[in-house]
Amino acid sequence: MKKRQKRQILTLALVAICSLPFQNLIAQNGIGYPPTDVVTSAEVMPVLQSCSSIDQRAEREACSNESMMEHIMENLVYPEDARQKGIEGTVQVQFVVSQKGSIKSVEILRGPDLLQKAAFTVVNSLPSFVPGTNQGKAVSVQYVLPIRFELGE
């Protein structure tokens, strides 16, 4: 499918949830808090390897968020079953950027069943990150990423 057609079919919301909203979300879902070796916010947040050479922290994080969104938009496949049935919605995907910069512990929190596998697959395929740090030490950071599936006209 051409890139332009994909954008008409899919809208993506990318939000890196900081600690308070994230904790409220998981508490409401009854999922529980992240393990003690995983944080929801770090002094220096993880960034994609491709953005790590940018000196300014805010620009580096903005580049990383934008690049994640581009990766998802380019690689997310709207499931044909869902398209035929007119199913739209938001899939909440929780994942961890590990201390080594890889994606792990991908889990679907909620969303329409027919859209969940596509969201899981695309988040699992994110490129490598430079891990987040607290006091100069690499830490695993947990994210919640809402991915909005929307059929175009």
PDB file of C-alpha atoms in Angstrom:
ATOM      1  CA  MET A   1       0.000   0.000   0.000  1.00  0.00           C
ATOM      2  CA  LYS A   2       1.319   3.455  -0.845  1.00  0.00           C
ATOM      3  CA  LYS A   3       2.426   5.711   1.986  1.00  0.00           C
ATOM      4  CA  ARG A   4      -0.196   8.349   1.180  1.00  0.00           C
ATOM      5  CA  GLN A   5      -2.999   5.798   1.252  1.00  0.00           C
ATOM      6  CA  LYS A   6      -1.773   4.484   4.586  1.00  0.00           C
ATOM      7  CA  ARG A   7      -1.989   7.927   6.167  1.00  0.00           C
ATOM      8  CA  GLN A   8      -5.573   8.289   5.008  1.00  0.00           C
ATOM      9  CA  ILE A   9      -6.431   4.974   6.628  1.00  0.00           C
ATOM     10  CA  LEU A  10      -4.476   5.284   9.836  1.00  0.00           C
ATOM     11  CA  THR A  11      -4.125   7.922  12.475  1.00  0.00           C
ATOM     12  CA  LEU A  12      -1.500   7.398  15.112  1.00  0.00           C
ATOM     13  CA  ALA A  13      -1.341   8.914  18.545  1.00  0.00           C
ATOM     14  CA  LEU A  14       2.054   8.680  20.129  1.00  0.00           C
ATOM     15  CA  VAL A  15       2.304   9.486  23.786  1.00  0.00           C
ATOM     16  CA  ALA A  16       5.120   8.597  26.121  1.00  0.00           C
ATOM     17  CA  ILE A  17       3.300   8.491  29.416  1.00  0.00           C
ATOM     18  CA  CYS A  18       5.155   9.981  32.356  1.00  0.00           C
ATOM     19  CA  SER A  19       4.891   8.498  35.818  1.00  0.00           C
ATOM     20  CA  LEU A  20       1.679  10.008  37.220  1.00  0.00           C
ATOM     21  CA  PRO A  21      -0.646   9.499  34.246  1.00  0.00           C
ATOM     22  CA  PHE A  22       0.824   6.057  33.685  1.00  0.00           C
ATOM     23  CA  GLN A  23       0.319   5.008  37.284  1.00  0.00           C
ATOM     24  CA  ASN A  24      -3.273   6.233  37.140  1.00  0.00           C
ATOM     25  CA  LEU A  25      -3.861   4.252  33.953  1.00  0.00           C
ATOM     26  CA  ILE A  26      -2.504   0.996  35.290  1.00  0.00           C
ATOM     27  CA  ALA A  27      -4.214   1.428  38.637  1.00  0.00           C
ATOM     28  CA  GLN A  28      -7.539   1.912  36.852  1.00  0.00           C
ATOM     29  CA  ASN A  29      -6.922  -1.199  34.792  1.00  0.00           C
ATOM     30  CA  GLY A  30      -6.021  -3.250  37.836  1.00  0.00           C
ATOM     31  CA  ILE A  31      -2.788  -4.310  36.180  1.00  0.00           C
ATOM     32  CA  GLY A  32      -0.482  -3.264  39.009  1.00  0.00           C
ATOM     33  CA  TYR A  33       2.656  -1.223  39.110  1.00  0.00           C
ATOM     34  CA  PRO A  34       5.794  -2.061  37.140  1.00  0.00           C
ATOM     35  CA  PRO A  35       8.421  -4.319  38.684  1.00  0.00           C
ATOM     36  CA  THR A  36      10.942  -2.557  40.913  1.00  0.00           C
ATOM     37  CA  ASP A  37      13.699  -2.825  38.302  1.00  0.00           C
ATOM     38  CA  VAL A  38      11.572  -0.888  35.766  1.00  0.00           C
ATOM     39  CA  VAL A  39      10.804   2.824  36.037  1.00  0.00           C
ATOM     40  CA  THR A  40       8.101   4.863  34.327  1.00  0.00           C
ATOM     41  CA  SER A  41      10.213   8.006  34.115  1.00  0.00           C
ATOM     42  CA  ALA A  42      13.987   8.473  34.000  1.00  0.00           C
ATOM     43  CA  GLU A  43      16.281  11.451  34.429  1.00  0.00           C
ATOM     44  CA  VAL A  44      17.336  10.880  30.830  1.00  0.00           C
ATOM     45  CA  MET A  45      14.643   9.093  28.841  1.00  0.00           C
ATOM     46  CA  PRO A  46      15.496   6.447  26.234  1.00  0.00           C
ATOM     47  CA  VAL A  47      15.894   7.654  22.656  1.00  0.00           C
ATOM     48  CA  LEU A  48      16.166   5.826  19.368  1.00  0.00           C
ATOM     49  CA  GLN A  49      19.744   5.123  18.280  1.00  0.00           C
ATOM     50  CA  SER A  50      19.158   7.206  15.142  1.00  0.00           C
ATOM     51  CA  CYS A  51      18.560  10.319  17.297  1.00  0.00           C
ATOM     52  CA  SER A  52      21.266   9.773  19.910  1.00  0.00           C
ATOM     53  CA  SER A  53      23.847  12.068  18.281  1.00  0.00           C
ATOM     54  CA  ILE A  54      21.681  15.187  18.766  1.00  0.00           C
ATOM     55  CA  ASP A  55      23.205  17.326  21.516  1.00  0.00           C
ATOM     56  CA  GLN A  56      20.112  19.115  22.848  1.00  0.00           C
ATOM     57  CA  ARG A  57      18.102  16.801  25.085  1.00  0.00           C
ATOM     58  CA  ALA A  58      14.670  18.178  24.109  1.00  0.00           C
ATOM     59  CA  GLU A  59      15.502  17.941  20.395  1.00  0.00           C
ATOM     60  CA  ARG A  60      16.865  14.404  20.864  1.00  0.00           C
ATOM     61  CA  GLU A  61      13.666  13.267  22.620  1.00  0.00           C
ATOM     62  CA  ALA A  62      11.475  15.013  20.024  1.00  0.00           C
ATOM     63  CA  CYS A  63      13.429  13.290  17.240  1.00  0.00           C
ATOM     64  CA  SER A  64      12.961   9.949  18.973  1.00  0.00           C
ATOM     65  CA  ASN A  65       9.201  10.419  19.412  1.00  0.00           C
ATOM     66  CA  GLU A  66       8.803  11.552  15.808  1.00  0.00           C
ATOM     67  CA  SER A  67      10.919   8.675  14.516  1.00  0.00           C
ATOM     68  CA  MET A  68       8.902   6.145  16.551  1.00  0.00           C
ATOM     69  CA  MET A  69       5.705   7.576  15.074  1.00  0.00           C
ATOM     70  CA  GLU A  70       7.127   7.399  11.540  1.00  0.00           C
ATOM     71  CA  HIS A  71       8.255   3.801  12.081  1.00  0.00           C
ATOM     72  CA  ILE A  72       4.817   2.815  13.294  1.00  0.00           C
ATOM     73  CA  MET A  73       3.000   4.619  10.475  1.00  0.00           C
ATOM     74  CA  GLU A  74       5.244   3.042   7.848  1.00  0.00           C
ATOM     75  CA  ASN A  75       5.103  -0.486   9.270  1.00  0.00           C
ATOM     76  CA  LEU A  76       1.647  -0.850  10.791  1.00  0.00           C
ATOM     77  CA  VAL A  77      -0.697  -2.945   8.698  1.00  0.00           C
ATOM     78  CA  TYR A  78      -4.401  -2.374   9.235  1.00  0.00           C
ATOM     79  CA  PRO A  79      -5.822  -5.905   9.528  1.00  0.00           C
ATOM     80  CA  GLU A  80      -8.029  -6.786   6.574  1.00  0.00           C
ATOM     81  CA  ASP A  81     -10.658  -8.454   8.825  1.00  0.00           C
ATOM     82  CA  ALA A  82     -10.992  -5.250  10.857  1.00  0.00           C
ATOM     83  CA  ARG A  83     -11.127  -3.104   7.719  1.00  0.00           C
ATOM     84  CA  GLN A  84     -13.889  -5.223   6.186  1.00  0.00           C
ATOM     85  CA  LYS A  85     -15.903  -5.110   9.417  1.00  0.00           C
ATOM     86  CA  GLY A  86     -15.362  -1.344   9.811  1.00  0.00           C
ATOM     87  CA  ILE A  87     -13.590  -1.753  13.144  1.00  0.00           C
ATOM     88  CA  GLU A  88     -11.733   1.295  14.420  1.00  0.00           C
ATOM     89  CA  GLY A  89     -10.326   2.130  17.815  1.00  0.00           C
ATOM     90  CA  THR A  90      -7.292   2.697  19.983  1.00  0.00           C
ATOM     91  CA  VAL A  91      -5.021  -0.074  21.156  1.00  0.00           C
ATOM     92  CA  GLN A  92      -3.031   0.687  24.321  1.00  0.00           C
ATOM     93  CA  VAL A  93       0.344  -1.066  24.135  1.00  0.00           C
ATOM     94  CA  GLN A  94       2.640  -1.259  27.147  1.00  0.00           C
ATOM     95  CA  PHE A  95       6.317  -2.051  26.618  1.00  0.00           C
ATOM     96  CA  VAL A  96       9.703  -1.662  28.240  1.00  0.00           C
ATOM     97  CA  VAL A  97      12.875  -0.196  26.774  1.00  0.00           C
ATOM     98  CA  SER A  98      15.435  -2.374  28.552  1.00  0.00           C
ATOM     99  CA  GLN A  99      18.739  -1.340  30.110  1.00  0.00           C
ATOM    100  CA  LYS A 100      20.347  -2.539  26.886  1.00  0.00           C
ATOM    101  CA  GLY A 101      18.028  -0.494  24.646  1.00  0.00           C
ATOM    102  CA  SER A 102      15.890  -3.319  23.277  1.00  0.00           C
ATOM    103  CA  ILE A 103      12.101  -3.595  23.342  1.00  0.00           C
ATOM    104  CA  LYS A 104      10.790  -6.191  25.776  1.00  0.00           C
ATOM    105  CA  SER A 105       7.655  -7.109  27.720  1.00  0.00           C
ATOM    106  CA  VAL A 106       5.236  -5.921  25.017  1.00  0.00           C
ATOM    107  CA  GLU A 107       1.695  -6.275  26.331  1.00  0.00           C
ATOM    108  CA  ILE A 108      -1.703  -5.145  25.086  1.00  0.00           C
ATOM    109  CA  LEU A 109      -3.618  -3.299  27.805  1.00  0.00           C
ATOM    110  CA  ARG A 110      -6.820  -2.739  25.874  1.00  0.00           C
ATOM    111  CA  GLY A 111      -8.260  -2.236  22.431  1.00  0.00           C
ATOM    112  CA  PRO A 112     -10.395  -3.968  19.816  1.00  0.00           C
ATOM    113  CA  ASP A 113      -9.416  -7.632  19.494  1.00  0.00           C
ATOM    114  CA  LEU A 114      -8.940  -7.569  15.720  1.00  0.00           C
ATOM    115  CA  LEU A 115      -6.468  -4.664  15.987  1.00  0.00           C
ATOM    116  CA  GLN A 116      -4.336  -5.930  18.861  1.00  0.00           C
ATOM    117  CA  LYS A 117      -1.981  -8.228  16.950  1.00  0.00           C
ATOM    118  CA  ALA A 118      -1.054  -5.498  14.450  1.00  0.00           C
ATOM    119  CA  ALA A 119      -0.262  -3.058  17.267  1.00  0.00           C
ATOM    120  CA  PHE A 120       1.754  -5.692  19.155  1.00  0.00           C
ATOM    121  CA  THR A 121       3.762  -6.579  16.042  1.00  0.00           C
ATOM    122  CA  VAL A 122       4.655  -3.018  15.100  1.00  0.00           C
ATOM    123  CA  VAL A 123       5.723  -2.041  18.639  1.00  0.00           C
ATOM    124  CA  ASN A 124       7.807  -5.209  18.886  1.00  0.00           C
ATOM    125  CA  SER A 125       9.578  -4.175  15.662  1.00  0.00           C
ATOM    126  CA  LEU A 126      10.764  -0.772  16.930  1.00  0.00           C
ATOM    127  CA  PRO A 127      14.478  -0.185  16.305  1.00  0.00           C
ATOM    128  CA  SER A 128      17.095  -0.112  19.065  1.00  0.00           C
ATOM    129  CA  PHE A 129      17.184   2.619  21.682  1.00  0.00           C
ATOM    130  CA  VAL A 130      19.888   4.211  23.769  1.00  0.00           C
ATOM    131  CA  PRO A 131      18.608   3.262  27.239  1.00  0.00           C
ATOM    132  CA  GLY A 132      17.359   5.771  29.752  1.00  0.00           C
ATOM    133  CA  THR A 133      19.490   6.624  32.752  1.00  0.00           C
ATOM    134  CA  ASN A 134      19.084   7.583  36.389  1.00  0.00           C
ATOM    135  CA  GLN A 135      22.168   8.994  38.112  1.00  0.00           C
ATOM    136  CA  GLY A 136      24.264   7.902  35.136  1.00  0.00           C
ATOM    137  CA  LYS A 137      23.157   4.261  35.370  1.00  0.00           C
ATOM    138  CA  ALA A 138      21.102   2.581  32.600  1.00  0.00           C
ATOM    139  CA  VAL A 139      17.535   1.749  33.638  1.00  0.00           C
ATOM    140  CA  SER A 140      14.623  -0.059  32.037  1.00  0.00           C
ATOM    141  CA  VAL A 141      11.781   2.355  31.249  1.00  0.00           C
ATOM    142  CA  GLN A 142       8.157   1.378  30.789  1.00  0.00           C
ATOM    143  CA  TYR A 143       5.914   3.137  28.254  1.00  0.00           C
ATOM    144  CA  VAL A 144       2.279   3.041  27.287  1.00  0.00           C
ATOM    145  CA  LEU A 145       1.681   3.837  23.644  1.00  0.00           C
ATOM    146  CA  PRO A 146      -1.831   4.426  22.298  1.00  0.00           C
ATOM    147  CA  ILE A 147      -2.140   3.498  18.626  1.00  0.00           C
ATOM    148  CA  ARG A 148      -5.300   4.819  16.955  1.00  0.00           C
ATOM    149  CA  PHE A 149      -6.706   2.817  14.040  1.00  0.00           C
ATOM    150  CA  GLU A 150      -9.075   4.859  11.903  1.00  0.00           C
ATOM    151  CA  LEU A 151     -10.562   4.034   8.514  1.00  0.00           C
ATOM    152  CA  GLY A 152     -10.440   6.853   5.991  1.00  0.00           C
ATOM    153  CA  GLU A 153     -13.274   7.963   3.795  1.00  0.00           C
TER     154      GLU A 153
END
